[in-house]
mmCIF file of C-alpha atoms in Angstrom:
data_model
loop_
_atom_site.group_PDB
_atom_site.id
_atom_site.type_symbol
_atom_site.label_atom_id
_atom_site.label_comp_id
_atom_site.label_asym_id
_atom_site.label_seq_id
_atom_site.Cartn_x
_atom_site.Cartn_y
_atom_site.Cartn_z
ATOM 1 C CA MET A 58 107.633 163.004 2.301
ATOM 2 C CA GLU A 59 106.483 161.752 5.689
ATOM 3 C CA LEU A 60 108.282 161.583 8.999
ATOM 4 C CA ALA A 61 107.675 158.780 11.482
ATOM 5 C CA TYR A 62 109.016 160.889 14.378
ATOM 6 C CA PRO A 63 108.600 164.563 13.353
ATOM 7 C CA PHE A 64 109.208 165.738 16.940
ATOM 8 C CA VAL A 65 112.901 164.723 16.579
ATOM 9 C CA LEU A 66 113.332 167.163 13.688
ATOM 10 C CA ILE A 67 111.483 169.935 15.543
ATOM 11 C CA ILE A 68 113.477 169.466 18.776
ATOM 12 C CA GLY A 69 116.719 169.147 16.777
ATOM 13 C CA ILE A 70 116.152 172.365 14.810
ATOM 14 C CA ILE A 71 115.188 174.268 17.985
ATOM 15 C CA GLY A 72 118.356 172.934 19.669
ATOM 16 C CA LEU A 73 120.450 173.957 16.658
ATOM 17 C CA VAL A 74 119.003 177.492 16.632
ATOM 18 C CA VAL A 75 119.600 177.830 20.395
ATOM 19 C CA LEU A 76 123.220 176.665 20.003
ATOM 20 C CA ILE A 77 123.857 179.143 17.153
ATOM 21 C CA PHE A 78 122.248 181.916 19.222
ATOM 22 C CA ILE A 79 124.416 181.130 22.285
ATOM 23 C CA LYS A 80 127.553 180.919 20.123
ATOM 24 C CA TYR A 81 126.962 184.356 18.527
ATOM 25 C CA LYS A 82 125.944 186.020 21.765
ATOM 26 C CA ARG A 83 129.089 184.978 23.573
ATOM 27 C CA LYS A 84 131.979 187.340 22.977
ATOM 28 C CA THR A 85 134.895 185.067 22.216
ATOM 29 C CA ASP A 86 136.691 187.408 19.826
ATOM 30 C CA TYR A 87 139.858 187.827 21.921
ATOM 31 C CA GLU A 88 139.747 184.576 23.950
ATOM 32 C CA ASP A 89 142.379 182.611 22.070
ATOM 33 C CA GLY A 90 144.533 185.456 20.708
ATOM 34 C CA LYS A 91 146.332 188.652 21.529
ATOM 35 C CA LYS A 92 145.099 192.183 20.919
ATOM 36 C CA ILE A 93 147.173 194.001 18.346
ATOM 37 C CA ALA A 94 147.016 197.707 17.640
ATOM 38 C CA ASN A 95 147.664 199.482 14.338
ATOM 39 C CA THR A 96 146.607 196.618 12.066
ATOM 40 C CA LYS A 97 145.561 198.989 9.330
ATOM 41 C CA PHE A 98 148.726 198.348 7.344
ATOM 42 C CA VAL A 99 148.351 194.580 7.553
ATOM 43 C CA LYS A 100 144.668 194.682 6.733
ATOM 44 C CA GLU A 101 145.368 196.684 3.594
ATOM 45 C CA ASN A 102 148.022 194.256 2.488
ATOM 46 C CA PRO A 103 146.685 192.496 -0.666
ATOM 47 C CA TYR A 104 148.040 189.099 0.409
ATOM 48 C CA TYR A 105 146.398 189.355 3.854
ATOM 49 C CA ARG A 106 143.116 190.424 2.254
ATOM 50 C CA GLU A 107 143.225 187.547 -0.163
ATOM 51 C CA VAL A 108 143.931 185.030 2.604
ATOM 52 C CA MET A 109 141.187 186.495 4.807
ATOM 53 C CA LYS A 110 138.733 186.414 1.924
ATOM 54 C CA ARG A 111 139.562 182.778 1.257
ATOM 55 C CA TYR A 112 139.296 182.002 4.959
ATOM 56 C CA LYS A 113 135.857 183.608 5.242
ATOM 57 C CA ILE A 114 134.545 181.721 2.196
ATOM 58 C CA LEU A 115 135.881 178.417 3.538
ATOM 59 C CA ALA A 116 134.572 179.095 7.075
ATOM 60 C CA THR A 117 131.096 179.971 5.753
ATOM 61 C CA SER A 118 131.102 176.878 3.525
ATOM 62 C CA LEU A 119 132.202 174.789 6.490
ATOM 63 C CA LYS A 120 129.341 176.111 8.632
ATOM 64 C CA THR A 121 126.832 175.529 5.834
ATOM 65 C CA VAL A 122 128.031 171.961 5.222
ATOM 66 C CA CYS A 123 127.975 171.338 8.964
ATOM 67 C CA ALA A 124 124.370 172.570 9.179
ATOM 68 C CA ILE A 125 123.385 170.380 6.211
ATOM 69 C CA SER A 126 124.994 167.347 7.923
ATOM 70 C CA ILE A 127 123.081 168.024 11.138
ATOM 71 C CA ILE A 128 119.770 168.508 9.308
ATOM 72 C CA MET A 129 120.276 165.307 7.289
ATOM 73 C CA SER A 130 121.123 163.404 10.483
ATOM 74 C CA LEU A 131 117.973 164.754 12.115
ATOM 75 C CA LEU A 132 115.941 163.726 9.067
ATOM 76 C CA LEU A 133 117.380 160.214 9.261
ATOM 77 C CA ILE A 134 116.585 159.978 12.981
ATOM 78 C CA SER A 135 113.044 161.209 12.251
ATOM 79 C CA ARG A 136 112.735 158.260 9.830
ATOM 80 C CA VAL A 137 111.948 159.965 6.592
ATOM 81 C CA GLY A 138 109.657 157.945 4.345
ATOM 82 C CA SER A 139 106.667 158.010 2.092
ATOM 83 C CA LEU A 140 103.054 157.010 2.617
ATOM 84 C CA ASN A 141 102.014 153.910 0.714
ATOM 85 C CA LEU A 142 98.417 152.942 0.332
ATOM 86 C CA GLU A 143 98.105 149.155 0.155
ATOM 87 C CA GLU A 144 94.922 147.485 -0.847
ATOM 88 C CA MET A 145 94.539 144.279 1.133
ATOM 89 C CA THR A 146 93.021 141.747 -1.253
ATOM 90 C CA LYS A 147 92.200 138.214 -0.256
ATOM 91 C CA TYR A 148 90.955 135.131 -2.063
ATOM 92 C CA ASN A 149 87.793 133.632 -0.637
ATOM 93 C CA ARG A 150 88.930 130.023 -0.753
ATOM 94 C CA ASP A 151 89.332 127.495 2.040
ATOM 95 C CA ILE A 152 91.604 124.484 1.760
ATOM 96 C CA ILE A 153 91.679 121.633 4.267
ATOM 97 C CA LEU A 154 94.351 118.972 4.272
ATOM 98 C CA CYS A 155 92.725 115.816 5.611
ATOM 99 C CA MET A 156 95.364 113.168 6.351
ATOM 100 C CA ASP A 157 95.007 109.540 7.244
ATOM 101 C CA VAL A 158 97.873 109.061 9.736
ATOM 102 C CA SER A 159 97.861 105.275 9.791
ATOM 103 C CA ASP A 160 101.339 103.844 9.182
ATOM 104 C CA SER A 161 100.584 102.649 5.646
ATOM 105 C CA VAL A 162 100.228 106.261 4.441
ATOM 106 C CA ASN A 163 103.189 107.788 6.301
ATOM 107 C CA GLU A 164 105.583 107.863 3.349
ATOM 108 C CA LEU A 165 102.995 109.454 1.076
ATOM 109 C CA ASN A 166 102.127 112.035 3.739
ATOM 110 C CA ARG A 167 105.798 112.852 4.347
ATOM 111 C CA ASP A 168 106.407 113.552 0.642
ATOM 112 C CA LEU A 169 103.126 115.382 0.273
ATOM 113 C CA VAL A 170 103.870 117.743 3.161
ATOM 114 C CA GLU A 171 106.979 118.990 1.337
ATOM 115 C CA ASP A 172 104.879 119.852 -1.727
ATOM 116 C CA LEU A 173 102.153 121.390 0.413
ATOM 117 C CA LYS A 174 104.678 123.787 1.939
ATOM 118 C CA ARG A 175 105.279 125.125 -1.575
ATOM 119 C CA ILE A 176 101.525 125.494 -2.094
ATOM 120 C CA VAL A 177 101.103 127.329 1.230
ATOM 121 C CA LYS A 178 103.899 129.773 0.323
ATOM 122 C CA LYS A 179 101.938 130.715 -2.813
ATOM 123 C CA LEU A 180 98.651 131.329 -0.991
ATOM 124 C CA LYS A 181 97.325 134.854 -0.886
ATOM 125 C CA GLY A 182 94.577 135.303 1.627
ATOM 126 C CA GLU A 183 93.195 131.778 1.292
ATOM 127 C CA ARG A 184 92.536 129.965 4.543
ATOM 128 C CA PHE A 185 94.252 126.660 5.157
ATOM 129 C CA GLY A 186 93.668 123.992 7.798
ATOM 130 C CA ILE A 187 94.958 120.529 8.666
ATOM 131 C CA SER A 188 92.964 117.627 10.032
ATOM 132 C CA VAL A 189 94.466 114.210 10.829
ATOM 133 C CA PHE A 190 92.561 111.030 11.510
ATOM 134 C CA ASN A 191 92.893 107.360 12.214
ATOM 135 C CA THR A 192 90.073 106.058 14.405
ATOM 136 C CA SER A 193 89.035 109.563 15.356
ATOM 137 C CA SER A 194 89.763 112.933 13.859
ATOM 138 C CA VAL A 195 91.951 115.694 15.315
ATOM 139 C CA THR A 196 92.244 119.283 14.141
ATOM 140 C CA LEU A 197 95.949 119.995 13.850
ATOM 141 C CA VAL A 198 95.542 123.483 12.384
ATOM 142 C CA PRO A 199 92.162 125.225 12.364
ATOM 143 C CA LEU A 200 91.278 127.170 9.236
ATOM 144 C CA THR A 201 93.623 130.159 9.223
ATOM 145 C CA ASP A 202 95.534 132.503 6.927
ATOM 146 C CA ASP A 203 98.497 132.672 9.326
ATOM 147 C CA TYR A 204 100.854 131.006 6.858
ATOM 148 C CA GLU A 205 103.843 131.210 9.192
ATOM 149 C CA TYR A 206 101.965 129.087 11.713
ATOM 150 C CA ILE A 207 100.822 126.637 9.016
ATOM 151 C CA LEU A 208 104.389 126.275 7.696
ATOM 152 C CA ASN A 209 105.683 125.662 11.234
ATOM 153 C CA LYS A 210 103.046 122.970 11.729
ATOM 154 C CA LEU A 211 103.840 121.388 8.347
ATOM 155 C CA ASP A 212 107.556 121.355 9.269
ATOM 156 C CA GLU A 213 106.687 119.732 12.579
ATOM 157 C CA LEU A 214 104.447 117.171 10.854
ATOM 158 C CA GLN A 215 107.116 116.407 8.255
ATOM 159 C CA ASN A 216 109.735 115.737 10.952
ATOM 160 C CA ILE A 217 107.315 113.502 12.860
ATOM 161 C CA LEU A 218 106.416 111.522 9.726
ATOM 162 C CA LYS A 219 110.079 111.202 8.760
ATOM 163 C CA THR A 220 110.905 109.811 12.207
ATOM 164 C CA ARG A 221 107.969 107.416 12.025
ATOM 165 C CA VAL A 222 109.020 106.184 8.537
ATOM 166 C CA ASP A 223 112.649 105.778 9.690
ATOM 167 C CA TYR A 224 111.462 103.795 12.698
ATOM 168 C CA LEU A 225 109.257 101.511 10.577
ATOM 169 C CA ASP A 226 112.161 101.016 8.133
ATOM 170 C CA ARG A 227 114.276 100.074 11.207
ATOM 171 C CA LYS A 228 116.717 102.926 10.577
ATOM 172 C CA ILE A 229 116.237 104.074 14.171
ATOM 173 C CA GLY A 230 115.170 102.140 17.240
ATOM 174 C CA PHE A 231 112.474 102.818 19.828
ATOM 175 C CA GLU A 232 115.180 103.876 22.293
ATOM 176 C CA ASP A 233 115.432 107.081 20.263
ATOM 177 C CA ASP A 234 113.355 109.713 22.092
ATOM 178 C CA SER A 235 112.081 111.170 18.820
ATOM 179 C CA VAL A 236 110.338 107.872 17.968
ATOM 180 C CA TYR A 237 108.316 108.021 21.181
ATOM 181 C CA SER A 238 107.497 111.694 20.577
ATOM 182 C CA ALA A 239 106.396 110.903 17.003
ATOM 183 C CA SER A 240 104.111 108.105 18.228
ATOM 184 C CA ILE A 241 102.544 110.350 20.847
ATOM 185 C CA TYR A 242 102.099 113.142 18.275
ATOM 186 C CA LEU A 243 100.365 110.918 15.714
ATOM 187 C CA GLU A 244 98.318 108.902 18.199
ATOM 188 C CA ALA A 245 97.142 111.658 20.525
ATOM 189 C CA GLY A 246 93.420 111.999 19.877
ATOM 190 C CA THR A 247 93.451 109.953 16.678
ATOM 191 C CA LEU A 248 92.945 106.584 18.375
ATOM 192 C CA VAL A 249 89.984 107.369 20.604
ATOM 193 C CA GLY A 250 87.847 104.198 20.878
ATOM 194 C CA ASN A 251 90.382 102.245 18.861
ATOM 195 C CA GLU A 252 89.720 98.962 20.740
ATOM 196 C CA VAL A 253 86.018 99.052 19.892
ATOM 197 C CA ARG A 254 85.865 100.877 16.572
ATOM 198 C CA GLY A 255 89.107 99.744 14.952
ATOM 199 C CA SER A 256 91.392 101.998 12.898
ATOM 200 C CA SER A 257 91.641 103.822 9.558
ATOM 201 C CA ILE A 258 88.023 104.929 9.620
ATOM 202 C CA ILE A 259 88.210 106.851 6.386
ATOM 203 C CA GLY A 260 84.612 107.958 5.879
ATOM 204 C CA ASP A 261 84.433 109.446 9.376
ATOM 205 C CA GLY A 262 87.773 111.179 8.801
ATOM 206 C CA LEU A 263 86.559 112.930 5.651
ATOM 207 C CA ALA A 264 83.159 113.741 7.166
ATOM 208 C CA SER A 265 84.828 115.242 10.295
ATOM 209 C CA SER A 266 86.999 117.520 8.195
ATOM 210 C CA ILE A 267 83.833 119.219 6.873
ATOM 211 C CA ASN A 268 83.305 120.708 10.347
ATOM 212 C CA LEU A 269 86.583 122.594 10.004
ATOM 213 C CA PHE A 270 85.076 124.843 7.333
ATOM 214 C CA GLY A 271 82.930 126.610 9.899
ATOM 215 C CA ASP A 272 80.049 128.600 8.429
ATOM 216 C CA LEU A 273 79.087 126.687 5.303
ATOM 217 C CA LYS A 274 76.490 129.295 4.332
ATOM 218 C CA GLU A 275 79.242 131.790 3.538
ATOM 219 C CA ASN A 276 79.960 132.000 -0.195
ATOM 220 C CA ARG A 277 83.467 130.550 -0.418
ATOM 221 C CA THR A 278 85.215 127.895 -2.501
ATOM 222 C CA ARG A 279 85.934 124.876 -0.291
ATOM 223 C CA ILE A 280 88.503 122.228 -1.106
ATOM 224 C CA VAL A 281 89.712 119.132 0.753
ATOM 225 C CA ILE A 282 93.042 117.495 -0.076
ATOM 226 C CA PHE A 283 92.450 113.981 1.179
ATOM 227 C CA THR A 284 95.242 111.423 1.635
ATOM 228 C CA THR A 285 94.458 107.827 2.458
ATOM 229 C CA ASP A 286 95.029 104.276 1.254
ATOM 230 C CA ASN A 287 91.304 103.592 1.823
ATOM 231 C CA GLU A 288 92.024 100.419 3.810
ATOM 232 C CA LEU A 289 89.268 100.272 6.381
ATOM 233 C CA TYR A 290 89.948 98.337 9.593
ATOM 234 C CA GLY A 291 86.943 99.298 11.674
ATOM 235 C CA LYS A 292 83.305 100.274 11.865
ATOM 236 C CA GLU A 293 82.358 103.487 10.084
ATOM 237 C CA ILE A 294 79.577 105.813 11.150
ATOM 238 C CA VAL A 295 79.699 107.478 7.751
ATOM 239 C CA THR A 296 80.940 105.524 4.737
ATOM 240 C CA LEU A 297 83.368 107.142 2.324
ATOM 241 C CA LYS A 298 80.660 107.339 -0.319
ATOM 242 C CA GLU A 299 78.282 108.996 2.150
ATOM 243 C CA ALA A 300 81.028 111.442 3.166
ATOM 244 C CA GLY A 301 81.507 112.227 -0.532
ATOM 245 C CA GLU A 302 77.796 112.892 -0.893
ATOM 246 C CA ILE A 303 77.805 115.196 2.151
ATOM 247 C CA CYS A 304 80.733 117.078 0.609
ATOM 248 C CA LYS A 305 78.842 117.446 -2.663
ATOM 249 C CA GLU A 306 75.777 118.692 -0.815
ATOM 250 C CA LYS A 307 77.861 121.287 1.031
ATOM 251 C CA GLY A 308 79.677 122.360 -2.147
ATOM 252 C CA ILE A 309 83.044 120.952 -1.054
ATOM 253 C CA THR A 310 85.405 119.541 -3.688
ATOM 254 C CA VAL A 311 87.687 116.691 -2.635
ATOM 255 C CA PHE A 312 91.019 115.874 -4.262
ATOM 256 C CA GLY A 313 92.250 112.462 -3.146
ATOM 257 C CA ILE A 314 95.783 111.097 -3.154
ATOM 258 C CA SER A 315 96.619 107.494 -2.369
ATOM 259 C CA PRO A 316 99.920 105.614 -2.069
ATOM 260 C CA ASN A 317 100.781 103.399 -5.032
ATOM 261 C CA THR A 318 100.270 100.362 -2.777
ATOM 262 C CA ILE A 319 96.498 100.954 -2.738
ATOM 263 C CA LEU A 320 94.406 97.903 -3.637
ATOM 264 C CA SER A 321 92.447 98.210 -6.857
ATOM 265 C CA LYS A 322 89.028 97.744 -5.186
ATOM 266 C CA ASP A 323 89.901 100.420 -2.577
ATOM 267 C CA LYS A 324 91.126 102.714 -5.312
ATOM 268 C CA LEU A 325 87.920 102.239 -7.241
ATOM 269 C CA SER A 326 85.642 102.995 -4.275
ATOM 270 C CA MET A 327 87.763 106.023 -3.296
ATOM 271 C CA LYS A 328 87.763 107.349 -6.849
ATOM 272 C CA GLU A 329 84.005 106.915 -7.042
ATOM 273 C CA ALA A 330 83.427 108.777 -3.746
ATOM 274 C CA ILE A 331 85.784 111.605 -4.694
ATOM 275 C CA GLU A 332 84.392 112.080 -8.173
ATOM 276 C CA ILE A 333 80.922 112.597 -6.663
ATOM 277 C CA THR A 334 82.286 115.871 -5.236
ATOM 278 C CA GLY A 335 83.649 117.010 -8.595
ATOM 279 C CA GLY A 336 87.241 116.347 -7.555
ATOM 280 C CA SER A 337 89.864 113.958 -8.899
ATOM 281 C CA HIS A 338 91.762 111.007 -7.543
ATOM 282 C CA TYR A 339 95.547 110.643 -7.858
ATOM 283 C CA THR A 340 97.933 107.869 -7.007
ATOM 284 C CA GLU A 341 101.399 108.503 -5.574
ATOM 285 C CA GLY A 342 103.908 108.405 -8.398
ATOM 286 C CA ASP A 343 101.411 109.617 -10.983
ATOM 287 C CA LYS A 344 103.105 112.156 -13.209
ATOM 288 C CA ASN A 345 102.757 115.694 -11.855
ATOM 289 C CA THR A 346 100.298 114.731 -9.114
ATOM 290 C CA ILE A 347 100.881 117.884 -7.106
ATOM 291 C CA SER A 348 101.045 120.276 -10.052
ATOM 292 C CA SER A 349 97.850 118.697 -11.338
ATOM 293 C CA ILE A 350 96.152 119.242 -7.968
ATOM 294 C CA ILE A 351 97.370 122.837 -7.882
ATOM 295 C CA ASP A 352 96.023 123.388 -11.408
ATOM 296 C CA ASN A 353 92.690 121.899 -10.388
ATOM 297 C CA ILE A 354 92.588 124.017 -7.240
ATOM 298 C CA GLU A 355 93.380 127.099 -9.336
ATOM 299 C CA LYS A 356 90.532 126.234 -11.690
ATOM 300 C CA LYS A 357 88.126 126.161 -8.767
ATOM 301 C CA GLY A 358 86.588 129.581 -8.571
ATOM 302 C CA LYS A 359 88.348 132.040 -6.373
ATOM 303 C CA ASN A 360 87.030 135.508 -6.001
ATOM 304 C CA LEU A 361 89.044 138.438 -4.848
ATOM 305 C CA ILE A 362 87.643 140.107 -1.787
ATOM 306 C CA LYS A 363 88.668 143.704 -1.450
ATOM 307 C CA GLY A 364 89.741 144.179 2.101
ATOM 308 C CA GLU A 365 90.389 147.381 4.008
ATOM 309 C CA ASN A 366 93.081 149.666 2.657
ATOM 310 C CA GLU A 367 96.166 149.856 4.800
ATOM 311 C CA VAL A 368 98.351 152.945 4.961
ATOM 312 C CA LYS A 369 102.015 152.225 5.611
ATOM 313 C CA ILE A 370 105.016 154.500 6.039
ATOM 314 C CA VAL A 371 107.859 153.086 3.953
ATOM 315 C CA ASP A 372 111.347 154.232 5.023
ATOM 316 C CA LYS A 373 113.174 156.143 2.290
ATOM 317 C CA PRO A 374 116.493 157.154 3.852
ATOM 318 C CA GLN A 375 118.552 156.922 0.617
ATOM 319 C CA ILE A 376 118.528 160.601 -0.409
ATOM 320 C CA PRO A 377 119.243 162.141 3.040
ATOM 321 C CA PHE A 378 121.909 159.486 3.638
ATOM 322 C CA ILE A 379 123.699 160.210 0.353
ATOM 323 C CA ILE A 380 123.524 163.979 1.084
ATOM 324 C CA LEU A 381 124.911 163.254 4.579
ATOM 325 C CA ILE A 382 127.860 161.297 3.147
ATOM 326 C CA ILE A 383 128.630 164.013 0.580
ATOM 327 C CA SER A 384 128.353 166.790 3.175
ATOM 328 C CA LEU A 385 130.565 164.888 5.634
ATOM 329 C CA MET A 386 133.150 164.371 2.927
ATOM 330 C CA GLY A 387 132.942 168.107 2.164
ATOM 331 C CA LEU A 388 133.255 168.819 5.878
ATOM 332 C CA PHE A 389 136.472 166.822 6.142
ATOM 333 C CA ILE A 390 137.967 168.483 3.025
ATOM 334 C CA LEU A 391 136.982 172.012 4.150
ATOM 335 C CA ASP A 392 138.188 171.361 7.698
ATOM 336 C CA LYS A 393 141.609 170.536 6.272
ATOM 337 C CA LYS A 394 141.635 173.665 4.104
ATOM 338 C CA VAL A 395 140.364 176.041 6.834
ATOM 339 C CA ASN A 396 143.404 175.226 8.993
ATOM 340 C CA ILE A 397 145.540 177.786 7.212
ATOM 341 C CA MET B 268 120.013 139.661 12.494
ATOM 342 C CA ILE B 269 119.024 141.107 9.132
ATOM 343 C CA LEU B 270 121.146 143.599 7.152
ATOM 344 C CA ASN B 271 119.303 145.939 4.834
ATOM 345 C CA PRO B 272 121.912 148.456 3.613
ATOM 346 C CA ILE B 273 120.727 151.920 2.602
ATOM 347 C CA ILE B 274 123.354 152.099 -0.133
ATOM 348 C CA PRO B 275 125.210 148.972 -1.337
ATOM 349 C CA ILE B 276 127.932 147.898 1.084
ATOM 350 C CA TRP B 277 130.635 148.094 -1.601
ATOM 351 C CA VAL B 278 129.717 151.736 -2.347
ATOM 352 C CA ALA B 279 129.747 152.516 1.386
ATOM 353 C CA THR B 280 133.142 150.822 1.767
ATOM 354 C CA ILE B 281 134.689 152.841 -1.087
ATOM 355 C CA THR B 282 133.202 156.065 0.331
ATOM 356 C CA CYS B 283 134.496 155.335 3.824
ATOM 357 C CA VAL B 284 137.999 154.489 2.509
ATOM 358 C CA LEU B 285 137.989 157.772 0.553
ATOM 359 C CA MET B 286 136.999 159.657 3.703
ATOM 360 C CA ILE B 287 139.781 157.958 5.681
ATOM 361 C CA ILE B 288 142.288 158.984 2.972
ATOM 362 C CA ILE B 289 141.041 162.584 3.285
ATOM 363 C CA ILE B 290 141.309 162.703 7.072
ATOM 364 C CA VAL B 291 144.667 160.909 7.307
ATOM 365 C CA LYS B 292 146.368 163.950 5.761
ATOM 366 C CA ASN B 293 144.929 166.172 8.480
ATOM 367 C CA LYS B 294 145.739 164.855 11.950
ATOM 368 C CA SER B 295 143.544 167.235 13.970
ATOM 369 C CA GLY B 296 140.528 165.501 15.608
ATOM 370 C CA MET B 297 141.294 162.299 13.754
ATOM 371 C CA VAL B 298 139.749 159.979 16.365
ATOM 372 C CA LYS B 299 136.450 161.880 16.203
ATOM 373 C CA LYS B 300 136.465 161.734 12.419
ATOM 374 C CA LEU B 301 137.304 158.032 12.353
ATOM 375 C CA LEU B 302 134.453 157.380 14.772
ATOM 376 C CA THR B 303 132.101 159.375 12.521
ATOM 377 C CA ILE B 304 133.120 157.305 9.499
ATOM 378 C CA PHE B 305 132.692 154.052 11.435
ATOM 379 C CA LEU B 306 129.229 155.097 12.641
ATOM 380 C CA LEU B 307 128.251 156.122 9.128
ATOM 381 C CA PHE B 308 129.212 152.675 7.856
ATOM 382 C CA VAL B 309 127.281 150.913 10.632
ATOM 383 C CA ILE B 310 124.181 153.111 10.164
ATOM 384 C CA ASN B 311 124.249 152.297 6.454
ATOM 385 C CA MET B 312 123.987 148.596 7.277
ATOM 386 C CA ARG B 313 120.533 149.138 8.860
ATOM 387 C CA ILE B 314 120.936 146.224 11.247
ATOM 388 C CA MET B 315 117.580 144.755 12.210
ATOM 389 C CA ILE B 316 116.734 142.090 14.741
ATOM 390 C CA PRO B 317 113.569 140.159 13.860
ATOM 391 C CA ASN B 318 111.207 139.561 16.753
ATOM 392 C CA ARG B 319 109.630 136.461 15.232
ATOM 393 C CA ARG B 320 111.229 133.371 13.745
ATOM 394 C CA ARG B 321 110.598 133.043 10.015
#
C-alpha cells in the first residue's frame, strides 16, 4: 500500500489525537444535566444497570465506528494506491506517409486517411510522420510517437481533403470559406516553383520523404506508404525509379497505393520502382488493400526496444471507500439507537 | 468531464437510498446526515476534468 500524500494521514491522525485529548481533559460531566444525590438505589436497579450497560456498549461502538470513518476518509484523501512497475517497450520502426496532394489523388487520400487513423491507433512506440508533395515537398508531421498529435493532424487532413473533393464535385462553391482554407492548406509550400518545374513531381516527392527518417545509420525498420497516381506534369530532379533505388540503398521499403484511374503505363513504372525497394503496389479498390499493407508492415522486422522502467502509483480507493460506507451506515444506525 | 466511479453507480445509489431510509426514522441532525450521504455519492463518482483534448 502506498500513499500519494502521506502527510494528510499524519496531520489528520495528530489532529484526531489532539481532539480526543481536549475532549477528555475538559470536564463536561455536569454541563448539560442536574446533580442528583443518593443515586445508589437507582444505580443498583437491574433495569437501570441493563440500560446503562447497553448505552455504554453502543456509545463505545459509536466512537469506534466514528474513528474508523475518519481514518478511512483520511486514507482516501491521502490517495491510497499501489506501486506499479511498468516496463516501457517500444518498437523500433519508422513509418512515413508520403502523399501526392494533386487533385487527382484527393479521393484516394481522403479514404486512406480514415484507414491510417486505425493503423496509428494500433501503433506501440513506432514513429510516424507525414509528408505531402506536389511540386515541392512539405513535412506535415515530423517523425514522432505522439499519436494524439498525429491523429489530430490526420483528422485535419481528412477534413481538408473532404472539402477539396466536395468542391471539385461542385457540392460546395468557392464562396465557402472552408474551400479557400483547404486550398491554402494543400498548396502552402507544395507548389514552390510550380510555374517553372510543373506539378506532381513524384520522384522528388518520394526522395524528399527519405530525409524525414533522420539518422539512417540507426538500426530501425523504415517504411514509406506512398500514394500517387504517378502522372508527372513537370521536370523531375530524381526520377521515381531513382528514388526507388535510393530507398533500396537506404534500406527503406515503399508500399505504393494508386487510385483506380491510374494509367497502365504509369502503374507499371510505379510498380517497378516500388518493387525495387521490396515493397508492393496496390490500386484503390483492390480487395483488402489496407489490411494487406498492414500485414506487410507487420511482416517487416520490428524489434522491441526495452525502455526505462516507469514506476506509477495506481489509485486503489475501493477497500477504504467500502469500509467508509459500511462504517457510516453503522454510524447512522448506532446514532439512532444511542438516543435512548 | 470523465466519471470513473469507485464502486458501480447502481450499488452506490442503493447504498445511499438505504442510508436515507435509516436516517429518515431519526430526525436529529438530518441535514448533516443527508449532506454526508450526498457527498459520499459525489466522491464515489470520481469526477475528473481532462486537461488535454483526446
